[in-house]
Amino acid sequence: MYDIEKCEKIEIEQGAFYLGESNKERSVGYLELKPCSSLPLHDRKGGIEHLTQVKGSCLMVVFDSPTGTNHKIDEGEQLSLEPEGVRHIHANPFDETSLTYWRFEGDIRHGIEGIRRSKK
């Protein structure tokens, strides 16, 4: 995993993004979600997203079917979001902060820049 201390922290209402190395082959970072919060429904075209739960638990709602599939990820567990661009929601319906490490195989630099721009 990438060292979180080397990441650029961008605070959001739901918690924070920690943005690490990003290039056309891969991007890495962390998503911190406060208890009882979630990100809006989204996708990340340009790469396959691999998640590892670092702290707490998270609930991923992956729209691989019309109603979506729920995946609870506990500390140490992993989930890959395939195919590329599948719509999903990162959620923390639990009582403690969630920290998820993410790694993308592919070029999602446009999405990373969008995160940066949204907080300026």
Coordinates of N, CA and C in Angstrom, one line a residue:
M1 N 0.8 -1.2 0.0 CA 0.0 0.0 0.0 C 0.9 1.3 0.0
Y2 N 0.4 2.3 -0.6 CA 1.0 3.6 -0.6 C 1.0 4.2 0.7
D3 N 2.0 4.9 1.1 CA 2.1 5.6 2.4 C 1.2 6.8 2.5
I4 N 0.2 6.7 3.4 CA -0.8 7.7 3.5 C -0.2 9.1 3.8
E5 N 0.9 9.1 4.5 CA 1.6 10.3 4.9 C 2.1 11.1 3.7
K6 N 2.3 10.4 2.5 CA 2.8 11.0 1.3 C 1.6 11.5 0.4
C7 N 0.4 11.3 0.9 CA -0.8 11.7 0.1 C -1.2 13.1 0.3
E8 N -1.8 13.7 -0.7 CA -2.4 15.0 -0.6 C -3.8 14.8 0.0
K9 N -4.1 15.5 1.1 CA -5.4 15.3 1.7 C -6.4 16.3 1.2
I10 N -7.6 15.9 0.8 CA -8.6 16.8 0.3 C -9.9 16.5 1.2
E11 N -10.2 17.4 2.0 CA -11.4 17.2 2.9 C -12.7 17.4 2.1
I12 N -13.6 16.5 2.4 CA -15.0 16.6 1.8 C -16.0 16.5 2.9
E13 N -17.2 16.8 2.7 CA -18.2 16.8 3.7 C -18.3 15.4 4.4
Q14 N -18.1 14.3 3.6 CA -18.3 13.0 4.0 C -17.0 12.4 4.7
G15 N -15.9 13.1 4.6 CA -14.6 12.7 5.2 C -13.4 13.3 4.5
A16 N -12.7 12.5 3.8 CA -11.5 13.0 3.0 C -11.0 12.0 2.0
F17 N -10.5 12.6 0.9 CA -9.7 11.8 -0.1 C -8.2 12.0 0.3
Y18 N -7.5 11.0 0.2 CA -6.0 11.1 0.3 C -5.5 10.6 -1.1
L19 N -4.9 11.6 -1.8 CA -4.5 11.3 -3.2 C -3.0 11.0 -3.2
G20 N -2.7 9.8 -3.7 CA -1.3 9.5 -3.8 C -0.8 9.6 -5.2
E21 N 0.1 8.7 -5.6 CA 0.7 8.7 -7.0 C -0.4 8.5 -8.0
S22 N -0.3 9.3 -9.1 CA -1.3 9.1 -10.2 C -0.6 9.3 -11.5
N23 N -0.6 8.4 -12.4 CA -0.1 8.5 -13.7 C -1.0 7.7 -14.7
K24 N -0.6 7.6 -15.9 CA -1.5 7.0 -16.9 C -1.6 5.4 -16.7
E25 N -0.8 4.8 -15.9 CA -0.9 3.4 -15.7 C -1.6 3.0 -14.4
R26 N -1.5 3.9 -13.4 CA -2.2 3.6 -12.1 C -2.4 4.8 -11.3
S27 N -3.3 4.8 -10.4 CA -3.5 5.8 -9.4 C -3.8 5.1 -8.1
V28 N -3.4 5.7 -7.0 CA -3.6 5.2 -5.6 C -4.0 6.2 -4.7
G29 N -4.6 5.8 -3.6 CA -5.0 6.7 -2.5 C -5.9 6.1 -1.5
Y30 N -6.6 6.9 -0.7 CA -7.5 6.4 0.3 C -8.7 7.2 0.3
L31 N -9.8 6.6 0.8 CA -11.1 7.3 1.0 C -11.4 7.1 2.5
E32 N -11.5 8.2 3.2 CA -12.0 8.2 4.6 C -13.4 8.6 4.6
L33 N -14.3 7.8 5.2 CA -15.7 8.2 5.3 C -16.1 8.2 6.8
K34 N -16.7 9.3 7.1 CA -17.3 9.5 8.5 C -18.4 8.5 8.7
P35 N -18.7 8.2 10.0 CA -19.8 7.3 10.2 C -21.1 7.8 9.6
C36 N -21.9 6.9 9.1 CA -23.3 7.2 8.6 C -23.2 8.2 7.4
S37 N -22.2 8.0 6.5 CA -22.1 8.9 5.3 C -21.8 8.0 4.1
S38 N -21.9 8.7 2.9 CA -21.6 7.9 1.7 C -21.3 8.9 0.6
L39 N -20.6 8.5 -0.4 CA -20.4 9.2 -1.6 C -21.6 9.0 -2.6
P40 N -21.9 10.0 -3.5 CA -22.9 9.8 -4.4 C -22.6 8.7 -5.4
L41 N -23.6 8.2 -6.1 CA -23.4 7.2 -7.1 C -22.5 7.7 -8.2
H42 N -21.5 6.9 -8.6 CA -20.5 7.4 -9.6 C -19.8 6.2 -10.2
D43 N -19.0 6.5 -11.2 CA -18.2 5.5 -11.8 C -16.8 6.1 -12.1
R44 N -15.8 5.3 -12.4 CA -14.5 5.7 -12.7 C -14.1 5.0 -14.0
K45 N -14.4 5.7 -15.1 CA -14.0 5.1 -16.4 C -12.5 5.3 -16.6
G46 N -11.8 4.4 -17.2 CA -10.4 4.5 -17.4 C -9.6 3.5 -16.6
G47 N -10.2 2.7 -15.7 CA -9.4 1.8 -15.0 C -10.3 0.9 -14.1
I48 N -9.7 -0.2 -13.7 CA -10.3 -1.2 -12.8 C -10.0 -0.7 -11.4
E49 N -11.0 -0.6 -10.5 CA -10.7 -0.2 -9.1 C -10.6 -1.4 -8.2
H50 N -9.5 -1.4 -7.4 CA -9.3 -2.4 -6.4 C -9.3 -1.7 -5.1
L51 N -10.1 -2.3 -4.1 CA -10.2 -1.7 -2.8 C -9.7 -2.7 -1.7
T52 N -9.1 -2.1 -0.7 CA -8.7 -2.8 0.5 C -9.1 -2.1 1.7
Q53 N -9.9 -2.7 2.6 CA -10.3 -2.0 3.7 C -9.2 -1.9 4.8
V54 N -8.9 -0.7 5.2 CA -7.8 -0.5 6.1 C -8.2 -0.4 7.6
K55 N -9.3 0.4 7.7 CA -9.9 0.6 9.1 C -11.4 0.6 9.0
G56 N -12.0 0.0 10.0 CA -13.5 -0.1 10.1 C -14.0 -1.0 9.0
S57 N -15.2 -0.7 8.6 CA -15.9 -1.4 7.5 C -16.5 -0.4 6.6
C58 N -16.8 -0.9 5.3 CA -17.5 -0.1 4.4 C -18.5 -1.0 3.7
L59 N -19.5 -0.3 3.1 CA -20.5 -1.1 2.3 C -20.4 -0.5 0.9
M60 N -20.1 -1.4 0.0 CA -20.1 -1.0 -1.4 C -21.3 -1.5 -2.1
V61 N -22.0 -0.6 -2.8 CA -23.2 -0.9 -3.6 C -22.8 -0.9 -5.0
V62 N -22.7 -2.0 -5.6 CA -22.1 -2.1 -7.0 C -23.3 -2.4 -7.9
F63 N -23.5 -1.6 -8.9 CA -24.6 -1.7 -9.8 C -24.2 -2.6 -11.0
D64 N -24.0 -3.9 -10.7 CA -23.7 -4.9 -11.7 C -25.0 -5.6 -12.1
S65 N -26.1 -5.1 -11.6 CA -27.5 -5.6 -11.9 C -28.4 -4.3 -11.7
P66 N -29.6 -4.4 -12.2 CA -30.5 -3.2 -12.0 C -30.7 -2.8 -10.6
T67 N -30.7 -3.7 -9.6 CA -30.9 -3.3 -8.2 C -29.6 -3.1 -7.5
G68 N -28.5 -3.5 -8.0 CA -27.2 -3.4 -7.4 C -27.0 -4.6 -6.4
T69 N -25.7 -4.7 -6.1 CA -25.3 -5.8 -5.1 C -24.6 -5.1 -4.0
N70 N -24.9 -5.5 -2.8 CA -24.2 -5.0 -1.6 C -23.0 -5.9 -1.2
H71 N -21.9 -5.2 -1.0 CA -20.7 -5.9 -0.6 C -20.1 -5.2 0.7
K72 N -20.2 -5.9 1.9 CA -19.6 -5.3 3.1 C -18.2 -5.8 3.1
I73 N -17.3 -4.8 3.3 CA -15.9 -5.0 3.3 C -15.3 -4.7 4.7
D74 N -14.8 -5.7 5.4 CA -14.2 -5.5 6.7 C -12.7 -5.3 6.6
E75 N -12.1 -4.9 7.7 CA -10.6 -4.7 7.7 C -9.9 -5.9 7.1
G76 N -9.0 -5.6 6.2 CA -8.1 -6.6 5.6 C -8.8 -7.2 4.4
E77 N -10.0 -7.0 4.1 CA -10.7 -7.6 3.0 C -10.6 -6.7 1.7
Q78 N -10.7 -7.4 0.6 CA -10.5 -6.7 -0.7 C -11.7 -6.9 -1.6
L79 N -11.9 -5.9 -2.5 CA -13.0 -6.0 -3.5 C -12.4 -5.3 -4.8
S80 N -12.6 -5.9 -5.9 CA -12.3 -5.3 -7.2 C -13.7 -5.0 -7.9
L81 N -13.7 -3.8 -8.5 CA -14.9 -3.3 -9.2 C -14.7 -3.5 -10.6
E82 N -15.4 -4.5 -11.2 CA -15.3 -4.8 -12.6 C -16.7 -5.0 -13.1
P83 N -16.9 -4.7 -14.4 CA -16.0 -4.2 -15.4 C -15.6 -2.8 -15.1
E84 N -14.7 -2.3 -15.8 CA -14.3 -0.9 -15.8 C -15.5 0.0 -15.9
G85 N -15.6 1.0 -15.1 CA -16.7 2.0 -15.2 C -18.0 1.5 -14.6
V86 N -18.0 0.4 -13.8 CA -19.3 0.0 -13.2 C -19.7 1.1 -12.2
R87 N -21.0 1.4 -12.2 CA -21.4 2.5 -11.2 C -21.5 1.8 -9.8
H88 N -21.2 2.7 -8.8 CA -21.1 2.2 -7.5 C -21.3 3.3 -6.5
I89 N -21.5 2.9 -5.2 CA -21.6 3.8 -4.1 C -20.7 3.3 -3.0
H90 N -19.8 4.2 -2.5 CA -19.0 3.9 -1.3 C -19.8 4.4 -0.1
A91 N -20.2 3.6 0.9 CA -21.0 4.0 2.0 C -20.4 3.5 3.3
N92 N -20.6 4.3 4.4 CA -20.2 3.8 5.7 C -21.5 4.0 6.6
P93 N -22.3 3.0 6.7 CA -23.5 3.0 7.5 C -23.2 2.7 9.0
F94 N -21.9 2.6 9.3 CA -21.5 2.1 10.6 C -21.1 3.2 11.6
D95 N -20.8 2.9 12.8 CA -20.6 3.9 13.9 C -19.2 4.3 14.0
E96 N -18.2 3.8 13.2 CA -16.9 4.2 13.3 C -16.4 4.7 11.9
T97 N -15.3 5.5 11.9 CA -14.7 5.9 10.6 C -14.2 4.8 9.8
S98 N -14.4 4.9 8.5 CA -14.0 3.9 7.5 C -12.8 4.4 6.8
L99 N -11.8 3.6 6.6 CA -10.6 4.0 5.7 C -10.4 2.9 4.7
T100 N -10.5 3.3 3.4 CA -10.4 2.3 2.3 C -9.2 2.7 1.4
Y101 N -8.3 1.8 1.2 CA -7.2 2.1 0.2 C -7.8 1.7 -1.2
W102 N -7.5 2.6 -2.2 CA -7.9 2.3 -3.5 C -6.7 2.3 -4.5
R103 N -6.8 1.4 -5.5 CA -5.8 1.4 -6.5 C -6.5 1.1 -7.8
F104 N -6.2 2.0 -8.8 CA -6.7 1.8 -10.1 C -5.7 1.4 -11.1
E105 N -6.0 0.4 -11.9 CA -5.2 0.0 -13.0 C -5.7 0.7 -14.2
G106 N -5.0 1.7 -14.7 CA -5.5 2.5 -15.9 C -5.4 4.0 -15.6
D107 N -5.8 4.7 -16.5 CA -5.6 6.2 -16.5 C -6.9 6.9 -16.0
I108 N -6.9 7.3 -14.7 CA -8.1 8.0 -14.2 C -7.7 9.4 -13.7
R109 N -6.6 10.0 -14.3 CA -6.1 11.3 -13.9 C -7.2 12.3 -14.1
H110 N -8.1 12.2 -15.1 CA -9.2 13.2 -15.2 C -10.1 13.2 -14.0
G111 N -10.3 12.0 -13.4 CA -11.2 11.9 -12.2 C -10.5 12.5 -11.0
I112 N -9.2 12.3 -10.9 CA -8.4 12.8 -9.8 C -8.4 14.4 -9.9
E113 N -8.2 14.9 -11.0 CA -8.2 16.4 -11.2 C -9.6 16.9 -10.9
G114 N -10.7 16.2 -11.2 CA -12.0 16.6 -10.8 C -12.2 16.7 -9.3
I115 N -11.6 15.8 -8.6 CA -11.7 15.8 -7.1 C -11.0 17.1 -6.6
R116 N -9.8 17.3 -7.2 CA -9.1 18.5 -6.8 C -9.8 19.8 -7.1
R117 N -10.4 19.9 -8.3 CA -11.1 21.1 -8.7 C -12.4 21.3 -7.9
S118 N -13.0 20.3 -7.4 CA -14.3 20.4 -6.7 C -14.1 21.1 -5.3
K119 N -12.9 21.1 -4.8 CA -12.6 21.7 -3.5 C -11.9 23.0 -3.6
K120 N -11.7 23.6 -4.7 CA -11.1 24.9 -4.9 C -12.1 26.0 -4.9

